[in-house]
Structure formats: structure tokens, C-alpha cells
Short mmCIF file of C-alpha atoms in Angstrom, two decimals:
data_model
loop_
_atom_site.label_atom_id
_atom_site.label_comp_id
_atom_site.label_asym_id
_atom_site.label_seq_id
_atom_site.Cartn_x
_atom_site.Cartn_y
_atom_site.Cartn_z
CA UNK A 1 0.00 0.00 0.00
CA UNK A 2 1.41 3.54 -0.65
CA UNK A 3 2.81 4.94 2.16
CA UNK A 4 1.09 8.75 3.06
CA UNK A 5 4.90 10.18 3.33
CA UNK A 6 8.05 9.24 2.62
CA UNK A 7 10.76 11.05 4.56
CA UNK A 8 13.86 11.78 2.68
CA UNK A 9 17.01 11.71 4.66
CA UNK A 10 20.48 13.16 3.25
CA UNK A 11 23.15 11.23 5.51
CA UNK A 12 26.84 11.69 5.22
CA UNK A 13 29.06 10.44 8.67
CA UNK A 14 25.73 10.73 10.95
CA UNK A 15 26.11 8.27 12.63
CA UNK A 16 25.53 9.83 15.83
CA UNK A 17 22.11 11.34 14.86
CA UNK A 18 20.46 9.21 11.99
CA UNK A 19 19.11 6.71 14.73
CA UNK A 20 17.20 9.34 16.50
CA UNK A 21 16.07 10.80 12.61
CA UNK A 22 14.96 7.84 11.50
CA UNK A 23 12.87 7.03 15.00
CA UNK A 24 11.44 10.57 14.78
CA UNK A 25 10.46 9.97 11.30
CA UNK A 26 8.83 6.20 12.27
CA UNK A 27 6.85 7.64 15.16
CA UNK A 28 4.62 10.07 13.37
CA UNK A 29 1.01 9.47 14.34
CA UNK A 30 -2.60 9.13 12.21
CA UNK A 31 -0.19 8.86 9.00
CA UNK A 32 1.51 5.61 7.15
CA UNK A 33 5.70 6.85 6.30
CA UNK A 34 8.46 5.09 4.88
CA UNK A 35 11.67 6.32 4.86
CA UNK A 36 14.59 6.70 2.66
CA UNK A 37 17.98 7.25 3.57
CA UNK A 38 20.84 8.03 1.32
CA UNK A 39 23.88 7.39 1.96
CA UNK A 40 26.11 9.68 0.54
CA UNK A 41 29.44 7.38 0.54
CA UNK A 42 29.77 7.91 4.77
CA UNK A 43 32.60 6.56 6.30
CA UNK A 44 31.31 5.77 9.53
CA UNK A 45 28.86 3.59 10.33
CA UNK A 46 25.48 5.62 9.15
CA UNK A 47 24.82 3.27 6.35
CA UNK A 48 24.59 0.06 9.08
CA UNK A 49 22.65 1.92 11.60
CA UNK A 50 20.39 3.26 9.12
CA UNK A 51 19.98 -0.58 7.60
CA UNK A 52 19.77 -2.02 11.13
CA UNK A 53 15.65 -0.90 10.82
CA UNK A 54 13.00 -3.36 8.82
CA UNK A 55 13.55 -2.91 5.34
CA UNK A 56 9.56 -2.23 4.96
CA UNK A 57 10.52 0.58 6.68
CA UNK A 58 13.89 2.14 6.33
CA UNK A 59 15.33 1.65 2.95
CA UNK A 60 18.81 2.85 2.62
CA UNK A 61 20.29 3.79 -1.02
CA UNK A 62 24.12 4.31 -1.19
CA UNK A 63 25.02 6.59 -3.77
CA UNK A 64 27.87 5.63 -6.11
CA UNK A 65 30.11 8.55 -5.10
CA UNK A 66 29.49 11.87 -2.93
CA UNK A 67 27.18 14.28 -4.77
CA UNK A 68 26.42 16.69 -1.44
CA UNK A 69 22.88 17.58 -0.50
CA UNK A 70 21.03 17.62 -4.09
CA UNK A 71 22.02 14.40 -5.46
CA UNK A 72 21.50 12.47 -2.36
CA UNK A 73 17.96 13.91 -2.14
CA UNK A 74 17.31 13.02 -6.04
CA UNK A 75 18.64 9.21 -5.43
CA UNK A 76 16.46 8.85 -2.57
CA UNK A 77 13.41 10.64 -4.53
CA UNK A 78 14.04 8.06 -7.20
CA UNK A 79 12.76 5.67 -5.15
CA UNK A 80 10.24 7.26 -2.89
CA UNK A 81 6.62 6.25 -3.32
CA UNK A 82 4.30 8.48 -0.70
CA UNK A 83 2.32 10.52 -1.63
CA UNK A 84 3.97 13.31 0.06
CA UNK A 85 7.90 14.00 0.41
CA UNK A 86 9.22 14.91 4.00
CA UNK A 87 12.78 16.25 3.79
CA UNK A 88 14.86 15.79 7.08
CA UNK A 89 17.95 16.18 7.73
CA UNK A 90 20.10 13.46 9.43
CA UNK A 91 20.90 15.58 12.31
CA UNK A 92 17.44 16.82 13.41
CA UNK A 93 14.32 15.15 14.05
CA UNK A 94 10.22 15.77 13.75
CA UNK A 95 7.63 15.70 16.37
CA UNK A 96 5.50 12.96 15.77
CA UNK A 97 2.19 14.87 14.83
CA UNK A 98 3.75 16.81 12.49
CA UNK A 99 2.70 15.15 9.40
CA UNK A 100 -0.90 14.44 9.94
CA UNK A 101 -1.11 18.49 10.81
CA UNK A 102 0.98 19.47 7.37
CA UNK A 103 -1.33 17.35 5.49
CA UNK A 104 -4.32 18.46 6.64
CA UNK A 105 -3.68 21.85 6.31
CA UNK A 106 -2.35 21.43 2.53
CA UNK A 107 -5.76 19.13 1.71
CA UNK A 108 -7.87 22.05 3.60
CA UNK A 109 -6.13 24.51 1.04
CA UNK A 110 -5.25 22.58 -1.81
CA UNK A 111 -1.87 23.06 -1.64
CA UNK A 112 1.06 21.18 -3.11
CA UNK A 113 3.76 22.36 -0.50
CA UNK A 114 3.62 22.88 3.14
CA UNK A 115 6.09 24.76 5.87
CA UNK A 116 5.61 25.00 9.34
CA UNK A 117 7.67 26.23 11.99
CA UNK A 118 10.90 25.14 13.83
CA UNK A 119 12.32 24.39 17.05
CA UNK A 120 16.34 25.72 17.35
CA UNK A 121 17.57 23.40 20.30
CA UNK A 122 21.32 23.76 21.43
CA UNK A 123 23.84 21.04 21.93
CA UNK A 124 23.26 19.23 25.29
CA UNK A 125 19.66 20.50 25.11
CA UNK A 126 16.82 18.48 24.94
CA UNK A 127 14.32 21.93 24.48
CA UNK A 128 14.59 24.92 22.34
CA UNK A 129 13.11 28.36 20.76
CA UNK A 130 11.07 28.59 17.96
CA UNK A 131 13.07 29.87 14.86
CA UNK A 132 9.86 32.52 14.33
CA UNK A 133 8.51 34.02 17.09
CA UNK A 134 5.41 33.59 18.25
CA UNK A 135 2.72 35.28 15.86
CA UNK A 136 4.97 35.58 12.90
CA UNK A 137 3.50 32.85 11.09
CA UNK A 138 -0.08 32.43 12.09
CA UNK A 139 -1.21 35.41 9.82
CA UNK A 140 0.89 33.83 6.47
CA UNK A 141 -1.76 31.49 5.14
CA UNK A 142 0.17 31.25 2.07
CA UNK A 143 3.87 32.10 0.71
CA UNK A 144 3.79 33.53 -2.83
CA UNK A 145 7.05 33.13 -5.45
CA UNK A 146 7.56 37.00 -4.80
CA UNK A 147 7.33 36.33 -1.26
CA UNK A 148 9.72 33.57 -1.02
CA UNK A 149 12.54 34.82 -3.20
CA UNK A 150 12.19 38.77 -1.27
CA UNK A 151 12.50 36.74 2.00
CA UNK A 152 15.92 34.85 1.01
CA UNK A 153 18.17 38.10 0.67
CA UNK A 154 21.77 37.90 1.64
CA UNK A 155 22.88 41.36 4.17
CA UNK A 156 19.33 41.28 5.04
CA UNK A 157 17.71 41.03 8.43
CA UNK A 158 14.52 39.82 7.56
CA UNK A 159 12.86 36.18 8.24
CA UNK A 160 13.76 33.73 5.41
CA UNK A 161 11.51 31.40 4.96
CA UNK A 162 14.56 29.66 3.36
CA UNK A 163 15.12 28.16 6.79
CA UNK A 164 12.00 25.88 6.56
CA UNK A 165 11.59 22.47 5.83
CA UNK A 166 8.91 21.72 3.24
CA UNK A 167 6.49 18.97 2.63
CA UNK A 168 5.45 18.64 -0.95
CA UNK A 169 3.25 16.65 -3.04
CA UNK A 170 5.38 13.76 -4.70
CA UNK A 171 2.58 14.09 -8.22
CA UNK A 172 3.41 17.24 -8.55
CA UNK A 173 7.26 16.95 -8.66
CA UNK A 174 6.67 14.08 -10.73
CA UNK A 175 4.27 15.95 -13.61
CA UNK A 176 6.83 19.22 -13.47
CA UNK A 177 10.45 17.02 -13.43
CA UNK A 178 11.31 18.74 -10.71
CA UNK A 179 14.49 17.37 -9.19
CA UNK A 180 17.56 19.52 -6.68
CA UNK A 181 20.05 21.16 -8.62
CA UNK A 182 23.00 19.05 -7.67
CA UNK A 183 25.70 21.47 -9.03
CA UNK A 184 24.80 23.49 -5.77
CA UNK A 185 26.29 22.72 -2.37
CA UNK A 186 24.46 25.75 -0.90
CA UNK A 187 20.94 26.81 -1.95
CA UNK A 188 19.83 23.63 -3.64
CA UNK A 189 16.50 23.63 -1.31
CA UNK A 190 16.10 27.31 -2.01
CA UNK A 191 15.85 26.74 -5.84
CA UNK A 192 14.07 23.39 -5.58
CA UNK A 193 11.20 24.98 -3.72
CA UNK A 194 11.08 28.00 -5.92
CA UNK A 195 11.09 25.80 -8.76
CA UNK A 196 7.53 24.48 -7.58
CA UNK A 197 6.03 27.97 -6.99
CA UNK A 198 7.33 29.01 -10.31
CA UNK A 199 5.16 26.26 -11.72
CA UNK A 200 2.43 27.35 -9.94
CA UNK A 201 2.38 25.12 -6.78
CA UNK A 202 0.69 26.93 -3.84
CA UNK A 203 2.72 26.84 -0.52
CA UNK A 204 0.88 27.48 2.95
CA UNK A 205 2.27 27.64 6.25
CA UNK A 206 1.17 25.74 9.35
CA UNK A 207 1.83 28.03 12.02
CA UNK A 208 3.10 25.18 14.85
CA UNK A 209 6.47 23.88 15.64
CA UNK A 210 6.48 20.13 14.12
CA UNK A 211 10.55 20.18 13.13
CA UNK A 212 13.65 20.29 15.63
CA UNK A 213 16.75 21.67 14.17
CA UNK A 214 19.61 20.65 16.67
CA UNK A 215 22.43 22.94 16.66
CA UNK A 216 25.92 20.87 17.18
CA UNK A 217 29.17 22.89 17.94
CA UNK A 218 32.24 22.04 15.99
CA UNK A 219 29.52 21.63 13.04
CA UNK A 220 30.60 25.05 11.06
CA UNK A 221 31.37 23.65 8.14
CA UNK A 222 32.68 27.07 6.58
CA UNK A 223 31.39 30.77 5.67
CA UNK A 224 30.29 30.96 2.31
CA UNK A 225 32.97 31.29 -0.26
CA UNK A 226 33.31 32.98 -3.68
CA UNK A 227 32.21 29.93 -5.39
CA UNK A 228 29.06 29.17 -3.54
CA UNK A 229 27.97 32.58 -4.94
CA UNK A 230 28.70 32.33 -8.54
CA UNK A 231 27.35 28.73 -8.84
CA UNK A 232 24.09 30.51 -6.57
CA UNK A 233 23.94 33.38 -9.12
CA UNK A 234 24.37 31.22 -11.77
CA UNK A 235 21.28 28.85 -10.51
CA UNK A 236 19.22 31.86 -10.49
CA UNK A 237 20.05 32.58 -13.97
CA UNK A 238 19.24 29.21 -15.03
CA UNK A 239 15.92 29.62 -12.88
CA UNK A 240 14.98 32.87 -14.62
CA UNK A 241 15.04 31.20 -17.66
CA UNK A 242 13.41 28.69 -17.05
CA UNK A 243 10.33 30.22 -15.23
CA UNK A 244 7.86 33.23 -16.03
CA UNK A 245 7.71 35.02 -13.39
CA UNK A 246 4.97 37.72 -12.35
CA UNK A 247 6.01 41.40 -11.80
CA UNK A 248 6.29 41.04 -8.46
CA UNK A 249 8.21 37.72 -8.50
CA UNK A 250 10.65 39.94 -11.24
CA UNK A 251 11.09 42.49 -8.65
CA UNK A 252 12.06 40.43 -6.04
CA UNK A 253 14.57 38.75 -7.90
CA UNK A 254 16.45 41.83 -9.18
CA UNK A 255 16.29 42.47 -5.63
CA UNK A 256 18.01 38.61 -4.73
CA UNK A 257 20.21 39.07 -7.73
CA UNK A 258 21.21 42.44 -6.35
CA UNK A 259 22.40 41.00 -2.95
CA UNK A 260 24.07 37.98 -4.20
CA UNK A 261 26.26 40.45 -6.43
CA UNK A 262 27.03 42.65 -3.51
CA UNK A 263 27.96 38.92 -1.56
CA UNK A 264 30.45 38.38 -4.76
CA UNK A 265 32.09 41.43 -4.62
CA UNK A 266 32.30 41.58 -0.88
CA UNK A 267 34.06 38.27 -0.37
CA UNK A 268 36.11 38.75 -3.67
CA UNK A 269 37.09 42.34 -1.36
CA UNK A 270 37.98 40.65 1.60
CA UNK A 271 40.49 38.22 -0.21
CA UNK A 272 41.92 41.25 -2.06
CA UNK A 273 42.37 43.06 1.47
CA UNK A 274 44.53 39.79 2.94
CA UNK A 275 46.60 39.32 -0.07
CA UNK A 276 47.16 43.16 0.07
CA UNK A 277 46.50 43.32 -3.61
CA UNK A 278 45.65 47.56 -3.54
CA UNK A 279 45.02 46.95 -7.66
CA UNK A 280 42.27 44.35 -7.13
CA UNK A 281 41.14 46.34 -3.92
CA UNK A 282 40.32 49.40 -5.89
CA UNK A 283 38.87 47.77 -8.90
CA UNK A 284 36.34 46.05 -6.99
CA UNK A 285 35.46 49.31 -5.24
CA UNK A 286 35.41 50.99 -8.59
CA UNK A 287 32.86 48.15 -10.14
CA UNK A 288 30.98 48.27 -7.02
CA UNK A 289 31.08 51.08 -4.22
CA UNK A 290 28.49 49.39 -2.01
CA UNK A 291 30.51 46.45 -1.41
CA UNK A 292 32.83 49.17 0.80
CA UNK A 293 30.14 50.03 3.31
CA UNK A 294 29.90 46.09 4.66
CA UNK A 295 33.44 47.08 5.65
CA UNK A 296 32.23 48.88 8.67
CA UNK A 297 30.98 45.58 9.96
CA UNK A 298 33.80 43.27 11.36
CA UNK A 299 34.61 41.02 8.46
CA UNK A 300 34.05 37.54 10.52
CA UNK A 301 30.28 39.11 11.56
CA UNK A 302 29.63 40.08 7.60
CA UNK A 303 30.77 36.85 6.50
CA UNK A 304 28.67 34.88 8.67
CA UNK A 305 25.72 37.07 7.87
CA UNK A 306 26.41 35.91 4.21
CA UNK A 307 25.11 32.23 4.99
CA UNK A 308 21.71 32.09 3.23
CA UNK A 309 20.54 29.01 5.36
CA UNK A 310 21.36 27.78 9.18
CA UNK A 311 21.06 24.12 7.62
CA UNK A 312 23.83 24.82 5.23
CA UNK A 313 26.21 25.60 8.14
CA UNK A 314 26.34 21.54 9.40
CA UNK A 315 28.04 19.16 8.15
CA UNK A 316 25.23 16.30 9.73
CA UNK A 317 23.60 14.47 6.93
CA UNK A 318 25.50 15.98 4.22
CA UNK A 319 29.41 16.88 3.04
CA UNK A 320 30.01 20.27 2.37
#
């Protein structure tokens, strides 16, 4: 019988976390799951735990070489079969009525995609704060394109709804072809999620907590470098072509576009200021003046601010 969800687990050297994933996943209530981990060529023992559960259950796919977050999610959407697709990430977990809310609420609406809020819990910490605070999310019944792409702004201090982890409806992927990007190491959820608004899936939000991200120190995997922007610019270019987009949705693009350039020529500054190169200092100034005011920022705060995503600051569940 087809399963109501299938959760879709990412897992590079988790072993520490993909037990309590998995379990988190298994225990959701008034719903029938599956889930599907892949392996992304760990070298610890994630694959074994993860194929220690029934194989009715747990099915574990070991990719033929790393491919980072987008290709492990497409090999384990290659063999998914719920009706709805649950991503979680190997080092967080789901509360167990999460599902049977999401679905309800995207039924009630007709939806195809569903976010809801999150739970931020610390290392050693068993409890944590939501990610929005409380009435932030209970007015947004539903997330346009325009909306989504304004909210995920680099050097902005504004809630990204970036940070949340979707549901979706697997038919819908399926008609559309829609599959991660897996040239992108950061932002691959970002575009896959605006690639199903673009084709005119409606998101809503379900205003509860239902998804625990668990913060782990020594987890910084790095600050976004030069090349995470260009291939992120380069995404968008791809996605602008692919898509029409409304007036609004162009407006908030330019907008995105605008602060991923300012990202490029900000980090590109930075490495001209530590190799003292005064000739590549002042042509990026020249090509770009704003870049120069994120200088009166330390540079370690600015960079961090760069991250477009909490999630893409772990290594759990996938290799950076």
C-alpha cells in the first residue's frame, strides 16, 4: 500500500544522529511513512545503523560517489513512493504529529507544498526556541514566489523562509520534473522549492512547531565562499530562464540578484584586502562602491551574515 509520506534523509558520517532521525520519522502518528535514507558514501557507520531498521521501513540507497545535499535527495526521490515527500535532515528530528497536521492543512487549502515552523535546540539540550517568534507565522496562510525569493536576501535582516523544511506533493514533482540542482552545495533547497512555486504550486504555512533543528558545535562547516555565490547566481540565472515570473516575482529577484552580487564582490574584497593586492582592492570598489560600506561591519560578523541558510552551516547528513 502507498505509504502517506516518505521522509527523505540526506546522511553523510551521521552516525551519531540518523538513529534518533529515523525514530522521529517512524513515530509520526494518524499517518503511514516510509523512509529513505541516502547514503552519501559515509565513512562511519550511518549506512549500518540506518539498515539495522525493517527494510519495509527504512530503505537505505548508497550513492555511487558523494554528490552533497542535491544528489542524495534526487537518489532517494528516485525511489520514494508516498504521496507526500518529508525532507529531514540526518541531524534533526520531527515531532511525531507533524505530518498528519501538514497534510491536513495542505488538503484544507489545496496546496502542493507545506512549511511550518521550527524548534532551534542547542547542543546538550533536549528543548529549544522557535526559529519565528510567536505570531509571525499564524497570519501567512500562504507564501507567494515574490514572497519567497524577497525573504531569502543575503545582508538582510529579515525572516527567510529559506530556513524551513517543506512537505510537498510527490505528483506534482513528478508531472513538473522537478528534481535539486545538484551542481549546488548551498541553496539547492532554495531553488528546488522555488522551482515548484514558479510552476504554480501553492505553498501554505502551518503556524506550529512540528521540526527540531539541533544545533551541534564544531559543526561550522565554513562561511560561504566565492564559489558558492557564482554557482548561486548562476542557478538563479538558469531559474529565470526557465520560469515566467509575475512582476512582483521579477522584482524580487532583481532584488536577490542584487544582494548575491554585492555577496560576490564583498568576499572577492575581503580576499583582495589579505593578499594586500591595492590593484584588485580598488577595482572592486570601482565596479561596485556598495561592497565598501559592509566594511564597517567586522569582516568575521559580515561573513557569517552571508550564509543564506542555518542548515547549510552543518556538516550532519551531508558533506560540504
Amino acid at each position: 500500500m502507498q505509504p502517506d509520506v516518505s521522509f527523505i534523509i540526506a546522511a553523510y558520517n551521521a552516525e551519531g544522529t540518523i538513529g534518533r532521525a529515523i525514530e522521529s520519522a517512524l513515530a509520526q502518528r494518524g499517518v503511514s511513512v516510509d523512509v529513505i535514507v541516502a547514503n552519501d558514501r559515509s565513512t562511519d557507520r550511518t549506512a549500518s545503523i540506518a539498515a539495522s531498521y525493517p527494510e519495509s521501513l527504512v530503505h537505505v540507497v548508497t550513492l555511487a560517489k558523494n554528490s552533497g545535499p542535491g544528489g542524495a535527495r534526487n537518489a532517494a526521490l528516485g525511489v520514494a513512493k508516498g504521496r507526500w515527500i518529508a525532507v529531514l535532515d540526518a541531524d534533526d528530528e520531527v515531532l511525531p504529529d507533524r505530518m498528519a497536521r501538514m497534510i491536513a492543512r495542505a488538503e484544507k487549502a489545496g496546496a502542493q507544498a507545506v512549511v511550518d515552523n521550527i524548534e532551534v535546540i542547542g547542543e546538550g539540550q533536549t528543548r529549544g526556541e522557535p526559529m519565528f517568534p510567536a505570531g509571525r507565522l499564524e497570519n501567512i496562510h500562504e507564501i507567494t514566489l515574490a514572497d519567497f525569493i524577497a525573504s531569502n536576501l543575503v545582508f538582510k535582516s529579515t525572516f527567510n523562509f529559506g530556513y524551513m523544511k517543506p512537505i510537498f506533493e510527490r505528483a506534482f514533482i513528478e508531472a513538473h520534473g522537478l528534481r535539486y540542482d545538484e551542481g549546488l552545495r548551498i541553496g539547492e533547497d532554495y531553488i528546488f522549492l522555488a522551482s515548484i512555486l514558479a510552476q504554480g504550486g501553492k505553498l501554505v504555512v502551518e503556524p506550529a512547531v512540528g521540526y527540531s533543528y539541533h544545533i551541534r558545535s564544531g559543526s561550522i562547516s565554513r562561511v560561504l565562499e566565492l564559489h558558492h555565490v557564482i554557482s548561486m547566481l548562476e542557478a538563479d540565472r538558469k531559474f529565470v530562464g526557465t520560469f515566467e515570473l509575475n512582476d512582483e516575482a521579477k522584482a524580487a529577484q532583481a532584488r536577490r540578484t542584487r544582494s548575491l552580487e554585492e555577496a560576490r564582490s564583498f568576499i572577492s574584497l575581503v580576499g583582495h584586502i589579505k593578499r594586500r593586492s591595492l590593484k584588485d582592492i580598488v577595482k572592486v570598489a570601482l565596479s561596485d562602491p556598495i561592497a565598501l560600506r559592509h566594511l564597517s561591519m567586522p569582516i568575521a560578523v559580515r561573513l557569517k551574515q552571508l550564509m543564506p541558510s542555518t542548515a547549510a552551516q552543518r556538516t550532519g547528513g551531508i558533506m560540504k
